[in-house]
Amino acid sequence: MALQPAEPAAPQAAQPSDRVAVVVAPYGDDGAYAGEFTARGWPCVAIELAPDALPPEVAGSTLSGEYRHRIVHTGSLRETVKLLAPHQVGAVVAGSSLGVDLADQLAERLRRTGNDPSSSLLRHDIGLQAETLEAAGVAAPRGIRTASLAAALDWAAFHDLPEYVVAAADTALDAPVWRCRSGYDLAVAWRAMRRTTHQQGLDPHLVLQEHLSGTVYDLDTVTGRGPHDVVEHRVTRIWAETRTPAGLHDRSDLVDPRGLVPRLLTLYMLRVLDILGVTTGVLRSRLVVVDGQSPVLVRAEPGPPTGAADPVLREVTGSNLVQDAVRAALPESPHAPTSPLPRPHVARVSLIAPRDGALDEELLRAITTLPTVRQTVGDLRPGARVRRTVGRTSSPGELILAAGSRSEVDRDHRAIRTAERHGLYGPGA
């Protein structure tokens, strides 16, 4: 395990029942943080962001969850700290990517467990992540972080790579990643992404990077205090991604951590977390292994904190990111590891529509009642309209499969693809 010295925790005079947990910008968590803290006997205070600081898709939304009090952060850290003064704050967490920077600042000001505010951007800016890893001599994608299309075009012309990706530097931006093969593709993608960053009021910097073709792995990690008050990182889940020949997401399988590749991924990720200055909290990270070489971090982000599949995933794996984040933030909570080996084999299967259509009732019922299907994600109801799948975000939905063996999951996975070929999305053209 990657261990490093940590500053002693600030003295905690009040008993847990007298203290509250502060959840910063809990947008889209469906009340998960408040529910987890409350279940442990900690009432919560929510810190909301001012309406003009919120992206359009979040502005006007109502926070879910049971909160003792709600405070609006108007931009003044001093004022927000003052509003928190009547409460005995014992823990601070970011409820979404939008709350990372402010949560770090509040934790430092209130002397609670948190990350150094100077490293906040490294947990949600993929351009800075790549630059920092490269400077430390760790494998990272080649690329450039800039707000200038001209600079991006010059970089692409100099390197002359077969394919590139364009993404927002800030992972809080709700936008797909673009793949580009030419300067024209790059210009189109760049202008579209800049419009999106402007509409959402986020950092205008974009990232142009080489497209890495290899096996993709998604890792969940939690960092907290271990024995003797040192910082300890744990990789709690590893998902291996499979894609179709056309490059679309097919399925992601939960990986047995005892194999050689998972161990190599874990060693690489533990080093990455140290370099990025992570001392507490959870991250979701995407790694690519190209031709059996060293893993490469594509992106690390603190969210999304929850998803529609989380209830069943928590049931079959023993924990989820919200539970891990809460455990890491509480001063008296031991940083216990999650169960390293999930009992069943778990896979997340994306539906892939070859064309626009509507879900057939009989075939939909057939796939959603397969023996290993534990949960469905998305608007999967008879007659629901679907669009041709061009990426994971445009998939009609997802099925969570779990069974005692991989062969059972593979059997039902084949049945799902057979249903798609035989009219799941309506008669062929």
C-alpha positions in Angstrom: 0.0 0.0 0.0 1.1 3.5 -0.7 1.6 5.2 2.7 2.8 8.7 3.3 3.1 10.9 6.4 0.1 13.0 7.2 -0.5 16.0 9.4 -2.1 15.1 12.8 -5.8 15.5 12.9 -7.1 18.6 14.6 -8.4 18.0 18.1 -12.1 17.2 18.2 -13.7 18.3 21.5 -17.3 17.7 20.8 -18.9 14.2 20.7 -20.1 12.9 17.3 -23.8 13.5 18.3 -23.0 17.2 18.8 -21.3 17.7 15.5 -22.6 18.0 11.9 -21.2 17.0 8.5 -21.0 19.6 5.8 -21.8 18.4 2.3 -20.7 21.0 -0.4 -22.7 21.1 -3.6 -24.5 17.8 -3.3 -26.1 18.1 -6.8 -27.2 14.9 -8.4 -26.4 12.6 -5.4 -30.1 11.9 -4.8 -29.6 12.5 -1.1 -27.0 9.8 -0.7 -24.4 11.7 1.3 -27.1 13.0 3.7 -28.5 9.5 4.1 -25.1 8.0 4.8 -24.1 10.6 7.4 -27.5 10.5 9.1 -27.4 6.7 9.3 -24.1 7.1 11.3 -25.7 9.6 13.7 -24.4 12.8 12.0 -26.9 15.5 10.9 -25.9 17.4 7.8 -25.6 20.9 6.6 -25.7 21.5 2.8 -23.7 24.2 1.1 -25.4 25.3 -2.1 -23.7 27.4 -4.7 -25.1 30.7 -5.9 -27.4 30.3 -9.0 -25.0 32.2 -11.2 -22.2 29.8 -10.4 -24.2 26.7 -11.5 -24.3 25.1 -14.9 -27.7 25.3 -16.7 -28.5 21.7 -16.1 -28.1 22.1 -12.3 -29.5 25.6 -11.9 -32.9 25.5 -10.3 -32.6 21.9 -9.2 -33.7 21.0 -5.7 -31.4 19.2 -3.3 -32.5 15.8 -2.2 -31.8 14.5 1.3 -32.4 15.4 4.9 -30.4 18.5 5.9 -30.5 20.3 9.2 -29.7 23.6 7.5 -28.8 24.9 4.0 -26.4 27.7 3.3 -25.8 29.5 0.0 -22.2 30.2 -0.8 -22.1 33.5 -2.6 -18.4 33.5 -3.3 -17.0 34.7 0.1 -15.2 32.0 2.0 -15.2 34.2 5.1 -18.9 34.7 5.0 -19.6 31.0 4.5 -17.4 30.1 7.5 -19.2 32.7 9.5 -22.6 31.1 8.6 -21.2 27.7 9.7 -20.1 29.1 13.1 -23.3 28.1 15.0 -22.7 24.5 13.9 -20.0 22.3 15.3 -18.6 21.1 12.0 -16.9 17.7 12.4 -16.5 16.7 8.7 -16.6 18.2 5.3 -17.1 16.5 1.9 -17.7 17.5 -1.6 -21.1 16.3 -2.8 -20.1 16.6 -6.5 -17.3 17.8 -8.7 -18.7 21.3 -8.4 -17.9 21.3 -4.7 -14.3 20.0 -4.7 -12.5 23.4 -4.5 -14.8 24.9 -1.9 -14.8 21.7 0.3 -11.0 21.7 0.4 -11.0 25.4 1.4 -13.6 24.9 4.1 -11.9 21.8 5.5 -8.6 23.7 5.8 -10.2 26.8 7.4 -12.2 24.7 9.8 -9.2 22.3 10.5 -11.0 19.2 9.5 -9.9 16.2 7.4 -9.4 17.3 3.8 -7.0 17.8 0.9 -4.6 20.7 0.5 -6.6 23.4 -1.5 -3.5 24.0 -3.6 -4.0 20.5 -5.1 -7.8 20.8 -5.7 -7.5 21.3 -9.5 -5.5 18.1 -9.8 -8.5 16.0 -8.9 -10.8 17.4 -11.6 -8.6 18.9 -14.3 -7.4 16.2 -16.7 -4.9 18.5 -18.4 -3.2 19.3 -15.2 -3.2 15.7 -14.2 -1.3 14.7 -17.4 1.2 17.6 -17.0 1.8 16.7 -13.3 2.3 13.0 -14.0 4.6 13.7 -16.9 6.7 16.0 -14.8 7.0 13.2 -12.2 8.2 10.7 -14.8 4.9 8.7 -14.8 3.2 7.5 -17.9 0.6 10.0 -19.1 -1.1 10.9 -22.5 0.7 13.3 -24.7 -1.4 16.4 -25.1 -1.9 20.1 -24.6 -4.1 22.1 -22.2 -5.1 25.4 -23.8 -8.0 27.8 -24.5 -6.6 28.5 -28.0 -7.7 26.6 -31.1 -4.7 27.8 -32.9 -2.3 26.4 -30.3 -4.2 23.1 -30.4 -4.0 22.9 -34.2 -0.2 23.7 -34.1 0.3 21.0 -31.5 -1.6 18.4 -33.7 0.3 19.4 -36.8 3.6 19.0 -35.0 2.9 15.6 -33.6 0.9 14.3 -36.6 -0.8 11.5 -34.7 -3.4 9.1 -36.3 -6.2 10.1 -33.9 -6.8 12.7 -31.1 -9.4 13.3 -28.4 -10.8 16.7 -27.4 -12.3 17.1 -23.9 -13.0 19.8 -21.4 -10.1 20.2 -18.9 -12.6 20.3 -16.0 -14.4 17.0 -15.4 -17.3 18.9 -14.0 -18.3 19.8 -17.6 -21.2 17.6 -18.7 -20.1 17.0 -22.3 -18.9 13.9 -24.3 -15.3 13.5 -25.5 -14.7 14.0 -29.2 -12.5 11.8 -31.3 -10.8 13.5 -34.2 -8.6 12.4 -37.2 -8.0 15.7 -39.0 -7.6 19.4 -38.4 -11.1 19.9 -39.7 -12.5 17.4 -37.1 -10.5 19.1 -34.4 -11.8 22.6 -35.3 -15.4 21.4 -35.3 -15.0 19.6 -32.0 -13.1 22.6 -30.4 -15.8 25.1 -31.3 -18.6 22.9 -30.1 -16.8 22.2 -26.8 -16.1 25.9 -26.3 -19.8 26.7 -26.7 -20.6 24.1 -24.1 -18.0 25.5 -21.6 -19.3 29.0 -22.1 -23.0 27.9 -21.6 -22.0 26.0 -18.4 -19.9 28.9 -17.1 -16.8 26.7 -16.5 -13.1 27.0 -17.2 -12.7 27.6 -21.0 -9.5 25.5 -21.1 -9.8 22.3 -23.3 -7.5 19.4 -23.6 -6.2 17.9 -26.9 -4.6 14.5 -26.3 -3.5 11.5 -28.3 -6.1 8.8 -28.5 -4.8 5.7 -26.7 -6.0 2.4 -28.2 -5.9 -0.4 -25.7 -7.7 -2.1 -22.8 -9.7 0.4 -20.7 -10.1 0.0 -16.9 -12.2 2.1 -14.5 -10.9 2.2 -11.0 -12.6 3.4 -7.8 -10.3 4.5 -5.0 -10.7 5.7 -1.4 -8.1 7.5 0.6 -8.2 8.0 4.4 -6.3 7.6 7.6 -4.8 4.2 8.4 -2.9 2.9 11.4 -0.7 5.5 13.2 -2.6 8.3 11.4 -0.9 7.9 8.0 -2.6 8.4 4.7 -3.6 5.2 3.0 -5.0 4.6 -0.5 -7.1 1.7 -1.5 -8.3 0.5 -4.9 -11.8 -0.7 -4.0 -13.1 -1.8 -7.5 -11.6 -2.4 -10.9 -13.8 -2.6 -14.0 -12.5 -4.0 -17.3 -14.2 -2.5 -20.4 -15.0 -4.4 -23.6 -15.9 -2.6 -26.8 -17.4 -3.6 -30.1 -15.4 -3.6 -33.4 -17.1 -0.2 -34.1 -15.6 1.2 -30.8 -18.9 1.3 -28.8 -19.1 0.3 -25.2 -20.2 -3.4 -24.9 -19.8 -4.3 -21.3 -17.7 -3.6 -18.2 -16.8 -6.5 -15.9 -15.8 -6.3 -12.2 -12.3 -7.7 -12.1 -10.9 -10.1 -9.6 -8.1 -8.1 -7.9 -5.8 -11.1 -7.4 -4.6 -11.3 -11.0 -1.3 -9.8 -12.3 -2.9 -7.0 -14.3 -5.1 -5.7 -11.4 -2.0 -5.7 -9.2 -0.1 -3.6 -11.8 -3.0 -1.2 -12.2 -3.2 -0.9 -8.4 0.5 -0.1 -8.0 0.3 2.5 -10.7 -2.8 4.1 -9.3 -1.4 4.3 -5.8 1.6 6.2 -7.1 -0.7 8.5 -9.1 -2.7 9.3 -6.0 0.4 10.3 -4.2 1.6 12.5 -7.1 -1.8 14.2 -7.3 -1.7 15.1 -3.6 -4.7 13.1 -2.6 -4.9 12.7 1.2 -8.6 12.0 1.7 -11.7 11.1 -0.3 -12.8 9.1 -3.3 -11.9 9.2 -7.0 -13.1 7.5 -10.1 -10.3 7.0 -12.6 -9.9 5.7 -16.1 -6.7 3.9 -17.2 -5.7 2.5 -20.5 -3.2 -0.3 -21.0 -1.6 -0.2 -24.5 -0.1 -3.4 -25.9 0.6 -4.8 -22.5 2.7 -1.8 -21.5 2.4 0.4 -18.4 -1.0 1.7 -17.5 -1.7 5.3 -18.4 -4.2 7.6 -16.5 -6.7 9.2 -18.9 -8.7 11.0 -16.3 -9.4 11.0 -12.6 -12.5 12.7 -11.1 -14.3 12.9 -7.8 -17.7 12.1 -9.3 -20.4 11.5 -10.2 -21.0 10.4 -6.7 -23.9 8.1 -7.4 -25.6 6.5 -10.3 -28.8 4.5 -10.9 -26.8 1.2 -10.6 -25.4 2.0 -7.2 -28.0 0.2 -5.1 -27.3 -3.2 -6.6 -23.6 -2.6 -6.9 -23.5 -1.8 -3.2 -25.4 -5.0 -2.5 -23.0 -7.2 -4.4 -19.7 -5.5 -3.6 -20.3 -4.4 0.0 -19.8 -0.6 -0.5 -20.0 2.3 -2.9 -18.1 5.6 -3.3 -20.4 7.6 -1.1 -20.0 5.1 1.8 -16.3 5.1 1.3 -16.1 8.9 1.2 -18.1 9.3 4.4 -16.0 6.7 6.2 -12.8 8.6 5.1 -14.2 12.0 6.3 -15.3 11.0 9.8 -12.6 11.7 12.3 -13.3 8.7 14.5 -14.2 6.2 11.8 -11.4 3.6 11.1 -10.4 3.4 7.4 -11.5 -0.2 7.1 -11.0 -1.9 3.7 -13.9 -3.0 1.7 -14.3 -6.7 0.9 -11.6 -7.3 -1.8 -13.5 -10.1 -3.6 -17.1 -9.6 -4.6 -19.0 -12.9 -4.3 -20.8 -12.9 -7.7 -19.4 -12.0 -11.1 -20.8 -8.5 -12.0 -21.1 -6.9 -15.5 -22.6 -3.7 -16.7 -24.0 -4.3 -20.3 -24.8 -1.3 -22.5 -27.7 -1.6 -25.0 -26.6 -0.8 -28.5 -29.3 0.4 -31.0 -28.1 0.2 -34.6 -30.7 2.7 -35.7 -33.5 4.9 -34.4 -36.6 3.0 -33.2 -38.8 2.0 -30.3 -38.4 -0.8 -27.7 -40.3 -3.9 -28.5 -42.5 -5.1 -25.5 -41.9 -8.8 -25.9 -38.2 -8.7 -26.4 -37.7 -6.1 -23.8 -39.5 -8.3 -21.3 -37.3 -11.2 -22.4 -34.0 -9.5 -21.7 -35.0 -7.7 -18.5 -36.2 -11.0 -16.9 -33.0 -13.0 -17.8 -31.8 -15.0 -14.7 -28.7 -12.8 -14.1 -30.3 -9.4 -14.6 -30.3 -7.6 -11.3 -31.2 -4.0 -12.3 -32.0 -1.9 -15.4 -30.8 1.6 -15.9 -32.5 4.1 -18.2 -35.9 4.6 -19.8 -36.5 0.9 -20.6 -40.3 0.6 -21.1 -42.2 -0.8 -24.0 -42.6 1.7 -26.9 -39.9 4.1 -25.6 -38.2 5.8 -28.4 -34.5 5.2 -28.9 -31.8 6.9 -31.0 -29.0 5.1 -32.8 -26.2 4.5 -30.4 -23.0 6.5 -31.2 -21.5 6.4 -27.7 -22.1 5.2 -24.2 -24.1 8.3 -23.3 -26.4 7.7 -26.2 -27.1 4.1 -25.3 -30.8 3.3 -24.7 -29.9 2.0 -21.3 -27.8 -0.5 -19.3 -28.4 -3.9 -17.6 -26.6 -4.9 -14.5 -25.9 -8.6 -14.5 -24.7 -10.6 -11.5 -24.2 -14.4 -11.0 -22.0 -16.9 -9.3 -20.0 -17.5 -12.4 -18.9 -15.6 -15.5 -20.4 -18.3 -17.8 -23.9 -17.4 -16.5 -23.3 -13.7 -17.2 -21.8 -14.5 -20.6 -24.9 -16.6 -21.5 -27.3 -13.7 -20.7 -25.0 -11.2 -22.4 -25.3 -13.2 -25.6 -29.1 -13.4 -25.2 -29.2 -9.5 -25.0 -27.3 -9.1 -28.2 -29.5 -11.7 -29.9 -32.6 -9.8 -28.9 -31.1 -6.7 -30.4 -30.5 -8.4 -33.7 -34.0 -9.8 -33.8 -36.0 -6.6 -33.3 -35.6 -5.2 -29.8 -35.6 -1.7 -31.4 -38.5 -2.4 -33.8 -38.6 -3.8 -37.3 -35.5 -3.2 -39.5 -35.5 -0.6 -42.2 
